[in-house]
mmCIF file of C-alpha atoms in Angstrom:
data_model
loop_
_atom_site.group_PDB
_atom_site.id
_atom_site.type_symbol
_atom_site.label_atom_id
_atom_site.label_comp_id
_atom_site.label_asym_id
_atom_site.label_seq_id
_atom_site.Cartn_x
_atom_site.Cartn_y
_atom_site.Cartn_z
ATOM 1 C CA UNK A 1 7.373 9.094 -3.659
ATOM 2 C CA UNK A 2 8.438 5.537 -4.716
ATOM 3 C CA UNK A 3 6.845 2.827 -3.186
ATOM 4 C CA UNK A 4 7.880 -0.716 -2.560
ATOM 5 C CA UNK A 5 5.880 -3.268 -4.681
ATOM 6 C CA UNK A 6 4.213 -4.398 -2.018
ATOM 7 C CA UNK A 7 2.928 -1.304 -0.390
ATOM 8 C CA UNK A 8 1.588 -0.393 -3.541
ATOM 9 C CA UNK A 9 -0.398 -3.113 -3.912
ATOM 10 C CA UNK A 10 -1.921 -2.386 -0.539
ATOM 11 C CA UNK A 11 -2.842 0.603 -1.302
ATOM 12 C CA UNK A 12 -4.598 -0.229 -4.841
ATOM 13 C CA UNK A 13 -6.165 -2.773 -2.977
ATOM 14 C CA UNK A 14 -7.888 -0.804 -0.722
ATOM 15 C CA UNK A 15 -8.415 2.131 -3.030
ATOM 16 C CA UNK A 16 -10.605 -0.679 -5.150
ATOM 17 C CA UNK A 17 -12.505 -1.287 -2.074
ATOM 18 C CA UNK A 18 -13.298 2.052 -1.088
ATOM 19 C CA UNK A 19 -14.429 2.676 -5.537
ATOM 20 C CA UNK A 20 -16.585 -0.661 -5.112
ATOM 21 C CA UNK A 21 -18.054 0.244 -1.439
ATOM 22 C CA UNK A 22 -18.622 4.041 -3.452
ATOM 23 C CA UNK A 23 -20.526 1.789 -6.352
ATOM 24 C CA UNK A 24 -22.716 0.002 -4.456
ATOM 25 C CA UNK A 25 -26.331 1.018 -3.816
ATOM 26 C CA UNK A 26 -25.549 0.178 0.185
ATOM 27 C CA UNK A 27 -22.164 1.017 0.835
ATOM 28 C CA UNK A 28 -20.288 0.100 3.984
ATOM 29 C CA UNK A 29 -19.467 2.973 5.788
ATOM 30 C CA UNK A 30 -17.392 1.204 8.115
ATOM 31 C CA UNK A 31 -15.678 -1.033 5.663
ATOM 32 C CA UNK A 32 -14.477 2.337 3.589
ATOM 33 C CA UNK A 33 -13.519 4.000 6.631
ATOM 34 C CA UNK A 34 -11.557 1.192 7.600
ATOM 35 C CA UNK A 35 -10.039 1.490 4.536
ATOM 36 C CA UNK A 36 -9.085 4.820 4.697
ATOM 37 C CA UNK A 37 -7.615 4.256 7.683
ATOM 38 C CA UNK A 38 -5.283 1.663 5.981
ATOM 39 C CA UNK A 39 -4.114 4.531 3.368
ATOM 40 C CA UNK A 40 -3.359 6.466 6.002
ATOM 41 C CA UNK A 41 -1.319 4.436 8.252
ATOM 42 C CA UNK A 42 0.837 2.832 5.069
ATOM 43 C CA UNK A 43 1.076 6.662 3.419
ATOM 44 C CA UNK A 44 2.494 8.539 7.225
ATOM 45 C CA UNK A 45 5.149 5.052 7.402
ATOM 46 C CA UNK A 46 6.331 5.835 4.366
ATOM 47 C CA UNK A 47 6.650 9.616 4.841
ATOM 48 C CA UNK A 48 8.351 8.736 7.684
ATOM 49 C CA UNK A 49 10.949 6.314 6.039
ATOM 50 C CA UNK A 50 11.331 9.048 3.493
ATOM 51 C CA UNK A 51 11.841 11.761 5.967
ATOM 52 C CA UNK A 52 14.548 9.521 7.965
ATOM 53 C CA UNK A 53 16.683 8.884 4.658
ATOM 54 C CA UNK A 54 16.648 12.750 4.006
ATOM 55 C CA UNK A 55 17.445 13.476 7.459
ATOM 56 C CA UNK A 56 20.092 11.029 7.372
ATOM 57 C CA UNK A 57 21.578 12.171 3.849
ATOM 58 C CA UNK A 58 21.994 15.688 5.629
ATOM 59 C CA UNK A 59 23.688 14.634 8.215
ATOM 60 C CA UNK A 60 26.251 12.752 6.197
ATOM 61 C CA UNK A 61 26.809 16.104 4.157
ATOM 62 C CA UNK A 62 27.122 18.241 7.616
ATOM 63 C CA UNK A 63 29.373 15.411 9.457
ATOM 64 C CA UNK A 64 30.920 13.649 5.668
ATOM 65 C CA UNK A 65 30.472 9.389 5.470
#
């Protein structure tokens, strides 16, 4: 799956949080679940865009341009 530049730097971005909150001696349950929940939400848009542009290539091959 390619992701935009900017998506992916969402997602790092929140992927470092969750390693540091995973480091610390008193991690922030909340704060990594929160984060989490970020991953999420970006990862299902973008299965969705993805899904959308294959549904939409079929239907160009069943009904032509």
């Amino acid at each position: 799956m390619t992701l935009p530049a900017q998506t992916l730097t969402e997602l790092q971005a929140d992927v470092s949080s969750i390693k540091a909150q995973l480091a610390s001696p008193k991690p922030k349950h909340s704060l990594i679940r929160e984060c989490l929940l970020s991953v999420r939400h970006v990862l299902e848009h973008a299965g969705a865009k993805l899904a959308a542009t294959g549904i939409l290539a079929a239907l160009s091959t069943l009904v032509g341009p």
